[in-house]
Amino acid sequence: MPLRAHLVELRRRVVLASLGILVGAVVGWIFYDPVFEALQRPILQVAQERDTVVSINFAGLATAVDMKVKVAFFIGLIVSSPWWIYQLWAFINPGLTHKERVRVYGFLAAAVPLFLGGAAFAAAMLPNAVRVLTEFTPDGATNLIDAQTYLSFVMRFVLAFGLAFLLPAIMVALTLGGVVRASTWARGWRWAVLLSFTFAAVMTPTPDILSMMLLALPVCALYFIALGIGLLHDRRAARGERVVDV
């Protein structure tokens, strides 16, 4: 397929993925109230535990509307994840043989649970993150958290975890599609481990090393599992080429 055709196909997949997110955002708009209550709950729990003022502050006239739109699209991104992950697969799909497509379907089926699992892991850690970060508020002071700032923090927190857990599925898809050889991933394993621990250190606000390890080790394990699958695939492919040459 020529470069122009690849770019046209990429644009088509991006448009389809965007439409899916837009449909998901409509669902997010409908379910905004219970989702916002869930987002606000960690802050309310901290305020109750410490018997102090900790709350979300809507500073501007249109902030509440803007918040609802952003939360709707955030929900849409999560809800539509099976659709836009499929679009990523569909873009790679034409370059695969029938046998490779059958293999990738299995890994594609793992991509959505991995992304949602990472997002759920972040959601489970969010109350603890809020509790630790608000502990720096001096005694007698109030903590009025800007709604936009809080939402941006939650979105980055959840999406970062989701994408980190999704990375192994993307690695496998790129390797089976012949886009990146497994040896390339293997050469970068030290950087992958370093980035995993750096990511864990940044995204876990608690100062203890246990919390960092609980995030970094699963990400590293998923990376090496994906690397092993890629190396196995490349070895079989090379063996098949030698048989054909003979």
PDB file of C-alpha atoms in Angstrom:
ATOM      1  CA  MET A   1       0.000   0.000   0.000  1.00  0.00           C
ATOM      2  CA  PRO A   2       1.521   3.401  -1.004  1.00  0.00           C
ATOM      3  CA  LEU A   3       2.160   6.130   1.570  1.00  0.00           C
ATOM      4  CA  ARG A   4      -0.791   8.237   0.391  1.00  0.00           C
ATOM      5  CA  ALA A   5      -3.159   5.291   0.830  1.00  0.00           C
ATOM      6  CA  HIS A   6      -1.764   4.697   4.346  1.00  0.00           C
ATOM      7  CA  LEU A   7      -2.402   8.342   5.255  1.00  0.00           C
ATOM      8  CA  VAL A   8      -5.950   8.192   3.871  1.00  0.00           C
ATOM      9  CA  GLU A   9      -6.617   5.009   5.850  1.00  0.00           C
ATOM     10  CA  LEU A  10      -5.136   6.585   8.985  1.00  0.00           C
ATOM     11  CA  ARG A  11      -7.389   9.626   8.601  1.00  0.00           C
ATOM     12  CA  ARG A  12     -10.399   7.348   8.126  1.00  0.00           C
ATOM     13  CA  ARG A  13      -9.613   5.397  11.292  1.00  0.00           C
ATOM     14  CA  VAL A  14      -9.058   8.587  13.300  1.00  0.00           C
ATOM     15  CA  VAL A  15     -12.419   9.945  12.136  1.00  0.00           C
ATOM     16  CA  LEU A  16     -14.208   6.696  13.027  1.00  0.00           C
ATOM     17  CA  ALA A  17     -12.515   6.589  16.432  1.00  0.00           C
ATOM     18  CA  SER A  18     -13.503  10.228  17.066  1.00  0.00           C
ATOM     19  CA  LEU A  19     -17.123   9.512  16.146  1.00  0.00           C
ATOM     20  CA  GLY A  20     -17.129   6.612  18.596  1.00  0.00           C
ATOM     21  CA  ILE A  21     -15.786   8.853  21.361  1.00  0.00           C
ATOM     22  CA  LEU A  22     -18.468  11.430  20.483  1.00  0.00           C
ATOM     23  CA  VAL A  23     -21.206   8.808  20.863  1.00  0.00           C
ATOM     24  CA  GLY A  24     -19.659   7.767  24.163  1.00  0.00           C
ATOM     25  CA  ALA A  25     -19.655  11.413  25.241  1.00  0.00           C
ATOM     26  CA  VAL A  26     -23.433  11.518  24.726  1.00  0.00           C
ATOM     27  CA  VAL A  27     -23.685   8.600  27.159  1.00  0.00           C
ATOM     28  CA  GLY A  28     -21.319  10.455  29.483  1.00  0.00           C
ATOM     29  CA  TRP A  29     -23.535  13.562  29.360  1.00  0.00           C
ATOM     30  CA  ILE A  30     -26.530  11.472  30.439  1.00  0.00           C
ATOM     31  CA  PHE A  31     -24.672   9.824  33.328  1.00  0.00           C
ATOM     32  CA  TYR A  32     -22.767  12.955  34.389  1.00  0.00           C
ATOM     33  CA  ASP A  33     -24.350  13.295  37.850  1.00  0.00           C
ATOM     34  CA  PRO A  34     -23.458   9.854  39.278  1.00  0.00           C
ATOM     35  CA  VAL A  35     -19.968  10.032  37.739  1.00  0.00           C
ATOM     36  CA  PHE A  36     -19.339  13.487  39.198  1.00  0.00           C
ATOM     37  CA  GLU A  37     -20.515  12.239  42.601  1.00  0.00           C
ATOM     38  CA  ALA A  38     -17.975   9.404  42.342  1.00  0.00           C
ATOM     39  CA  LEU A  39     -15.219  11.859  41.383  1.00  0.00           C
ATOM     40  CA  GLN A  40     -16.124  14.144  44.268  1.00  0.00           C
ATOM     41  CA  ARG A  41     -16.433  11.379  46.873  1.00  0.00           C
ATOM     42  CA  PRO A  42     -12.681  11.167  47.750  1.00  0.00           C
ATOM     43  CA  ILE A  43     -12.641  14.893  48.524  1.00  0.00           C
ATOM     44  CA  LEU A  44     -15.783  14.686  50.671  1.00  0.00           C
ATOM     45  CA  GLN A  45     -14.320  11.721  52.562  1.00  0.00           C
ATOM     46  CA  VAL A  46     -11.151  13.686  53.333  1.00  0.00           C
ATOM     47  CA  ALA A  47     -13.226  16.646  54.550  1.00  0.00           C
ATOM     48  CA  GLN A  48     -15.257  14.356  56.814  1.00  0.00           C
ATOM     49  CA  GLU A  49     -12.210  12.538  58.201  1.00  0.00           C
ATOM     50  CA  ARG A  50     -10.380  15.756  59.089  1.00  0.00           C
ATOM     51  CA  ASP A  51     -13.434  17.828  59.971  1.00  0.00           C
ATOM     52  CA  THR A  52     -12.213  20.656  57.747  1.00  0.00           C
ATOM     53  CA  VAL A  53     -13.223  22.422  54.540  1.00  0.00           C
ATOM     54  CA  VAL A  54     -12.049  20.530  51.445  1.00  0.00           C
ATOM     55  CA  SER A  55     -14.287  20.911  48.410  1.00  0.00           C
ATOM     56  CA  ILE A  56     -14.386  21.452  44.657  1.00  0.00           C
ATOM     57  CA  ASN A  57     -14.695  25.098  43.675  1.00  0.00           C
ATOM     58  CA  PHE A  58     -16.382  26.283  40.469  1.00  0.00           C
ATOM     59  CA  ALA A  59     -14.587  29.596  40.041  1.00  0.00           C
ATOM     60  CA  GLY A  60     -16.074  30.886  36.777  1.00  0.00           C
ATOM     61  CA  LEU A  61     -19.584  31.501  35.490  1.00  0.00           C
ATOM     62  CA  ALA A  62     -19.319  28.839  32.784  1.00  0.00           C
ATOM     63  CA  THR A  63     -17.059  26.473  34.728  1.00  0.00           C
ATOM     64  CA  ALA A  64     -19.891  24.099  35.661  1.00  0.00           C
ATOM     65  CA  VAL A  65     -20.941  23.722  32.012  1.00  0.00           C
ATOM     66  CA  ASP A  66     -17.350  23.317  30.867  1.00  0.00           C
ATOM     67  CA  MET A  67     -16.819  20.714  33.587  1.00  0.00           C
ATOM     68  CA  LYS A  68     -19.840  18.740  32.427  1.00  0.00           C
ATOM     69  CA  VAL A  69     -18.646  18.740  28.800  1.00  0.00           C
ATOM     70  CA  LYS A  70     -15.142  17.577  29.774  1.00  0.00           C
ATOM     71  CA  VAL A  71     -16.451  14.858  32.085  1.00  0.00           C
ATOM     72  CA  ALA A  72     -18.798  13.694  29.313  1.00  0.00           C
ATOM     73  CA  PHE A  73     -15.898  13.338  26.858  1.00  0.00           C
ATOM     74  CA  PHE A  74     -13.780  11.678  29.531  1.00  0.00           C
ATOM     75  CA  ILE A  75     -16.524   9.093  30.067  1.00  0.00           C
ATOM     76  CA  GLY A  76     -16.875   8.786  26.295  1.00  0.00           C
ATOM     77  CA  LEU A  77     -13.187   7.967  25.950  1.00  0.00           C
ATOM     78  CA  ILE A  78     -13.467   5.205  28.544  1.00  0.00           C
ATOM     79  CA  VAL A  79     -16.779   3.798  27.310  1.00  0.00           C
ATOM     80  CA  SER A  80     -15.738   3.786  23.655  1.00  0.00           C
ATOM     81  CA  SER A  81     -12.335   2.196  24.330  1.00  0.00           C
ATOM     82  CA  PRO A  82     -13.301  -1.102  22.610  1.00  0.00           C
ATOM     83  CA  TRP A  83     -14.186   0.894  19.491  1.00  0.00           C
ATOM     84  CA  TRP A  84     -11.079   3.103  19.192  1.00  0.00           C
ATOM     85  CA  ILE A  85      -8.772   0.241  20.141  1.00  0.00           C
ATOM     86  CA  TYR A  86     -10.380  -1.732  17.331  1.00  0.00           C
ATOM     87  CA  GLN A  87      -9.687   1.154  14.939  1.00  0.00           C
ATOM     88  CA  LEU A  88      -6.022   0.938  15.877  1.00  0.00           C
ATOM     89  CA  TRP A  89      -6.097  -2.773  15.095  1.00  0.00           C
ATOM     90  CA  ALA A  90      -7.985  -2.203  11.834  1.00  0.00           C
ATOM     91  CA  PHE A  91      -5.296   0.218  10.652  1.00  0.00           C
ATOM     92  CA  ILE A  92      -2.601  -2.449  11.179  1.00  0.00           C
ATOM     93  CA  ASN A  93      -4.786  -5.312   9.939  1.00  0.00           C
ATOM     94  CA  PRO A  94      -4.330  -4.970   6.114  1.00  0.00           C
ATOM     95  CA  GLY A  95      -0.599  -5.667   6.414  1.00  0.00           C
ATOM     96  CA  LEU A  96      -1.110  -9.041   8.129  1.00  0.00           C
ATOM     97  CA  THR A  97      -1.519 -12.513   6.688  1.00  0.00           C
ATOM     98  CA  HIS A  98      -4.592 -14.564   7.579  1.00  0.00           C
ATOM     99  CA  LYS A  99      -2.613 -16.606  10.134  1.00  0.00           C
ATOM    100  CA  GLU A 100      -1.231 -13.460  11.766  1.00  0.00           C
ATOM    101  CA  ARG A 101      -4.708 -11.926  11.938  1.00  0.00           C
ATOM    102  CA  VAL A 102      -6.018 -14.959  13.821  1.00  0.00           C
ATOM    103  CA  ARG A 103      -3.192 -14.612  16.366  1.00  0.00           C
ATOM    104  CA  VAL A 104      -3.653 -10.889  16.817  1.00  0.00           C
ATOM    105  CA  TYR A 105      -7.393 -11.269  17.488  1.00  0.00           C
ATOM    106  CA  GLY A 106      -6.481 -13.032  20.718  1.00  0.00           C
ATOM    107  CA  PHE A 107      -4.189 -10.216  21.789  1.00  0.00           C
ATOM    108  CA  LEU A 108      -6.717  -7.622  20.673  1.00  0.00           C
ATOM    109  CA  ALA A 109      -9.244  -9.269  22.991  1.00  0.00           C
ATOM    110  CA  ALA A 110      -6.774  -8.636  25.816  1.00  0.00           C
ATOM    111  CA  ALA A 111      -6.253  -4.960  24.893  1.00  0.00           C
ATOM    112  CA  VAL A 112      -9.635  -3.716  26.106  1.00  0.00           C
ATOM    113  CA  PRO A 113      -9.474  -5.498  29.509  1.00  0.00           C
ATOM    114  CA  LEU A 114      -5.905  -4.225  29.930  1.00  0.00           C
ATOM    115  CA  PHE A 115      -6.919  -0.614  29.297  1.00  0.00           C
ATOM    116  CA  LEU A 116     -10.013  -0.844  31.482  1.00  0.00           C
ATOM    117  CA  GLY A 117      -8.033  -2.701  34.149  1.00  0.00           C
ATOM    118  CA  GLY A 118      -5.460   0.089  34.240  1.00  0.00           C
ATOM    119  CA  ALA A 119      -8.206   2.706  34.473  1.00  0.00           C
ATOM    120  CA  ALA A 120      -9.904   0.744  37.282  1.00  0.00           C
ATOM    121  CA  PHE A 121      -6.567   0.446  39.104  1.00  0.00           C
ATOM    122  CA  ALA A 122      -6.177   4.229  38.912  1.00  0.00           C
ATOM    123  CA  ALA A 123      -9.734   4.754  40.148  1.00  0.00           C
ATOM    124  CA  ALA A 124      -9.002   2.508  43.126  1.00  0.00           C
ATOM    125  CA  MET A 125      -5.874   4.523  43.957  1.00  0.00           C
ATOM    126  CA  LEU A 126      -7.539   7.929  43.489  1.00  0.00           C
ATOM    127  CA  PRO A 127      -8.953   8.266  47.059  1.00  0.00           C
ATOM    128  CA  ASN A 128      -5.530   7.556  48.537  1.00  0.00           C
ATOM    129  CA  ALA A 129      -3.922  10.029  46.130  1.00  0.00           C
ATOM    130  CA  VAL A 130      -6.372  12.762  47.137  1.00  0.00           C
ATOM    131  CA  ARG A 131      -5.866  11.971  50.826  1.00  0.00           C
ATOM    132  CA  VAL A 132      -2.076  12.217  50.598  1.00  0.00           C
ATOM    133  CA  LEU A 133      -1.982  15.367  48.459  1.00  0.00           C
ATOM    134  CA  THR A 134      -4.425  17.261  50.692  1.00  0.00           C
ATOM    135  CA  GLU A 135      -2.407  16.417  53.813  1.00  0.00           C
ATOM    136  CA  PHE A 136      -0.094  19.325  52.977  1.00  0.00           C
ATOM    137  CA  THR A 137      -2.889  21.818  53.732  1.00  0.00           C
ATOM    138  CA  PRO A 138      -1.847  23.761  56.894  1.00  0.00           C
ATOM    139  CA  ASP A 139      -4.003  23.488  60.019  1.00  0.00           C
ATOM    140  CA  GLY A 140      -6.812  26.033  60.121  1.00  0.00           C
ATOM    141  CA  ALA A 141      -6.693  26.600  56.350  1.00  0.00           C
ATOM    142  CA  THR A 142      -9.339  25.609  53.811  1.00  0.00           C
ATOM    143  CA  ASN A 143      -8.649  23.766  50.597  1.00  0.00           C
ATOM    144  CA  LEU A 144     -10.928  24.912  47.779  1.00  0.00           C
ATOM    145  CA  ILE A 145      -9.807  22.809  44.829  1.00  0.00           C
ATOM    146  CA  ASP A 146     -10.415  24.330  41.403  1.00  0.00           C
ATOM    147  CA  ALA A 147     -12.816  22.094  39.476  1.00  0.00           C
ATOM    148  CA  GLN A 148     -10.830  22.290  36.235  1.00  0.00           C
ATOM    149  CA  THR A 149      -7.549  21.506  37.968  1.00  0.00           C
ATOM    150  CA  TYR A 150      -9.046  18.540  39.800  1.00  0.00           C
ATOM    151  CA  LEU A 151     -10.637  17.136  36.647  1.00  0.00           C
ATOM    152  CA  SER A 152      -7.384  17.481  34.701  1.00  0.00           C
ATOM    153  CA  PHE A 153      -5.572  15.621  37.480  1.00  0.00           C
ATOM    154  CA  VAL A 154      -8.128  12.775  37.495  1.00  0.00           C
ATOM    155  CA  MET A 155      -8.144  12.474  33.702  1.00  0.00           C
ATOM    156  CA  ARG A 156      -4.354  12.315  33.455  1.00  0.00           C
ATOM    157  CA  PHE A 157      -4.233   9.887  36.367  1.00  0.00           C
ATOM    158  CA  VAL A 158      -6.781   7.441  34.934  1.00  0.00           C
ATOM    159  CA  LEU A 159      -5.716   7.656  31.278  1.00  0.00           C
ATOM    160  CA  ALA A 160      -2.019   7.310  32.128  1.00  0.00           C
ATOM    161  CA  PHE A 161      -2.698   4.059  33.971  1.00  0.00           C
ATOM    162  CA  GLY A 162      -4.975   2.792  31.202  1.00  0.00           C
ATOM    163  CA  LEU A 163      -2.434   3.509  28.459  1.00  0.00           C
ATOM    164  CA  ALA A 164       0.417   2.039  30.525  1.00  0.00           C
ATOM    165  CA  PHE A 165      -1.492  -1.225  30.843  1.00  0.00           C
ATOM    166  CA  LEU A 166      -2.461  -1.084  27.142  1.00  0.00           C
ATOM    167  CA  LEU A 167       1.156  -0.782  25.947  1.00  0.00           C
ATOM    168  CA  PRO A 168       1.871  -4.567  25.829  1.00  0.00           C
ATOM    169  CA  ALA A 169      -1.078  -5.183  23.495  1.00  0.00           C
ATOM    170  CA  ILE A 170       0.154  -2.393  21.195  1.00  0.00           C
ATOM    171  CA  MET A 171       3.658  -3.891  21.265  1.00  0.00           C
ATOM    172  CA  VAL A 172       2.341  -7.295  20.219  1.00  0.00           C
ATOM    173  CA  ALA A 173       0.168  -5.828  17.456  1.00  0.00           C
ATOM    174  CA  LEU A 174       3.088  -3.804  16.037  1.00  0.00           C
ATOM    175  CA  THR A 175       5.385  -6.833  16.168  1.00  0.00           C
ATOM    176  CA  LEU A 176       2.943  -9.191  14.493  1.00  0.00           C
ATOM    177  CA  GLY A 177       2.191  -6.507  11.923  1.00  0.00           C
ATOM    178  CA  GLY A 178       5.884  -6.272  11.044  1.00  0.00           C
ATOM    179  CA  VAL A 179       6.025  -2.605  11.991  1.00  0.00           C
ATOM    180  CA  VAL A 180       8.533  -3.089  14.843  1.00  0.00           C
ATOM    181  CA  ARG A 181      10.751  -6.135  15.290  1.00  0.00           C
ATOM    182  CA  ALA A 182      10.898  -7.764  18.714  1.00  0.00           C
ATOM    183  CA  SER A 183      14.658  -7.244  18.772  1.00  0.00           C
ATOM    184  CA  THR A 184      13.994  -3.494  18.840  1.00  0.00           C
ATOM    185  CA  TRP A 185      11.852  -3.884  21.956  1.00  0.00           C
ATOM    186  CA  ALA A 186      14.545  -6.141  23.449  1.00  0.00           C
ATOM    187  CA  ARG A 187      17.278  -3.546  22.951  1.00  0.00           C
ATOM    188  CA  GLY A 188      15.190  -0.980  24.802  1.00  0.00           C
ATOM    189  CA  TRP A 189      14.282  -3.124  27.827  1.00  0.00           C
ATOM    190  CA  ARG A 190      16.472  -1.098  30.219  1.00  0.00           C
ATOM    191  CA  TRP A 191      14.749   2.118  29.166  1.00  0.00           C
ATOM    192  CA  ALA A 192      11.394   0.391  29.512  1.00  0.00           C
ATOM    193  CA  VAL A 193      12.153  -0.623  33.115  1.00  0.00           C
ATOM    194  CA  LEU A 194      13.497   2.838  33.942  1.00  0.00           C
ATOM    195  CA  LEU A 195      10.442   4.542  32.445  1.00  0.00           C
ATOM    196  CA  SER A 196       8.112   2.117  34.253  1.00  0.00           C
ATOM    197  CA  PHE A 197       9.591   2.980  37.638  1.00  0.00           C
ATOM    198  CA  THR A 198       9.746   6.689  36.792  1.00  0.00           C
ATOM    199  CA  PHE A 199       6.094   6.599  35.746  1.00  0.00           C
ATOM    200  CA  ALA A 200       5.184   4.755  38.951  1.00  0.00           C
ATOM    201  CA  ALA A 201       7.114   7.247  41.084  1.00  0.00           C
ATOM    202  CA  VAL A 202       5.342  10.198  39.463  1.00  0.00           C
ATOM    203  CA  MET A 203       1.844   8.706  39.387  1.00  0.00           C
ATOM    204  CA  THR A 204       1.809   7.302  42.926  1.00  0.00           C
ATOM    205  CA  PRO A 205       1.661  10.272  45.295  1.00  0.00           C
ATOM    206  CA  THR A 206       2.314   8.202  48.399  1.00  0.00           C
ATOM    207  CA  PRO A 207       5.954   8.381  49.532  1.00  0.00           C
ATOM    208  CA  ASP A 208       6.319   4.678  50.358  1.00  0.00           C
ATOM    209  CA  ILE A 209       8.229   2.427  47.963  1.00  0.00           C
ATOM    210  CA  LEU A 210       5.605  -0.347  48.206  1.00  0.00           C
ATOM    211  CA  SER A 211       3.006   1.687  46.305  1.00  0.00           C
ATOM    212  CA  MET A 212       5.517   2.450  43.578  1.00  0.00           C
ATOM    213  CA  MET A 213       6.471  -1.229  43.275  1.00  0.00           C
ATOM    214  CA  LEU A 214       2.824  -2.299  43.099  1.00  0.00           C
ATOM    215  CA  LEU A 215       2.459  -0.233  39.920  1.00  0.00           C
ATOM    216  CA  ALA A 216       5.916  -0.563  38.356  1.00  0.00           C
ATOM    217  CA  LEU A 217       6.255  -4.344  38.634  1.00  0.00           C
ATOM    218  CA  PRO A 218       2.982  -5.207  36.787  1.00  0.00           C
ATOM    219  CA  VAL A 219       3.890  -2.742  33.996  1.00  0.00           C
ATOM    220  CA  CYS A 220       7.366  -4.293  33.688  1.00  0.00           C
ATOM    221  CA  ALA A 221       5.894  -7.802  33.732  1.00  0.00           C
ATOM    222  CA  LEU A 222       3.436  -6.936  30.960  1.00  0.00           C
ATOM    223  CA  TYR A 223       6.286  -5.433  28.906  1.00  0.00           C
ATOM    224  CA  PHE A 224       8.395  -8.594  29.162  1.00  0.00           C
ATOM    225  CA  ILE A 225       5.411 -10.850  28.402  1.00  0.00           C
ATOM    226  CA  ALA A 226       4.765  -8.836  25.232  1.00  0.00           C
ATOM    227  CA  LEU A 227       8.493  -8.958  24.417  1.00  0.00           C
ATOM    228  CA  GLY A 228       8.536 -12.750  24.825  1.00  0.00           C
ATOM    229  CA  ILE A 229       5.546 -13.165  22.519  1.00  0.00           C
ATOM    230  CA  GLY A 230       7.225 -10.916  19.945  1.00  0.00           C
ATOM    231  CA  LEU A 231      10.540 -12.814  20.092  1.00  0.00           C
ATOM    232  CA  LEU A 232       8.717 -16.124  19.706  1.00  0.00           C
ATOM    233  CA  HIS A 233       6.846 -14.782  16.674  1.00  0.00           C
ATOM    234  CA  ASP A 234       9.990 -13.423  14.998  1.00  0.00           C
ATOM    235  CA  ARG A 235      11.845 -16.702  15.609  1.00  0.00           C
ATOM    236  CA  ARG A 236       9.050 -18.709  14.015  1.00  0.00           C
ATOM    237  CA  ALA A 237       8.896 -16.278  11.104  1.00  0.00           C
ATOM    238  CA  ALA A 238      12.654 -16.548  10.547  1.00  0.00           C
ATOM    239  CA  ARG A 239      12.463 -20.356  10.711  1.00  0.00           C
ATOM    240  CA  GLY A 240       9.691 -20.320   8.123  1.00  0.00           C
ATOM    241  CA  GLU A 241      11.769 -18.144   5.801  1.00  0.00           C
ATOM    242  CA  ARG A 242      14.719 -20.549   6.051  1.00  0.00           C
ATOM    243  CA  VAL A 243      12.479 -23.485   5.172  1.00  0.00           C
ATOM    244  CA  VAL A 244      11.188 -21.621   2.109  1.00  0.00           C
ATOM    245  CA  ASP A 245      14.744 -20.730   1.017  1.00  0.00           C
ATOM    246  CA  VAL A 246      15.808 -24.370   1.249  1.00  0.00           C
TER     247      VAL A 246
END
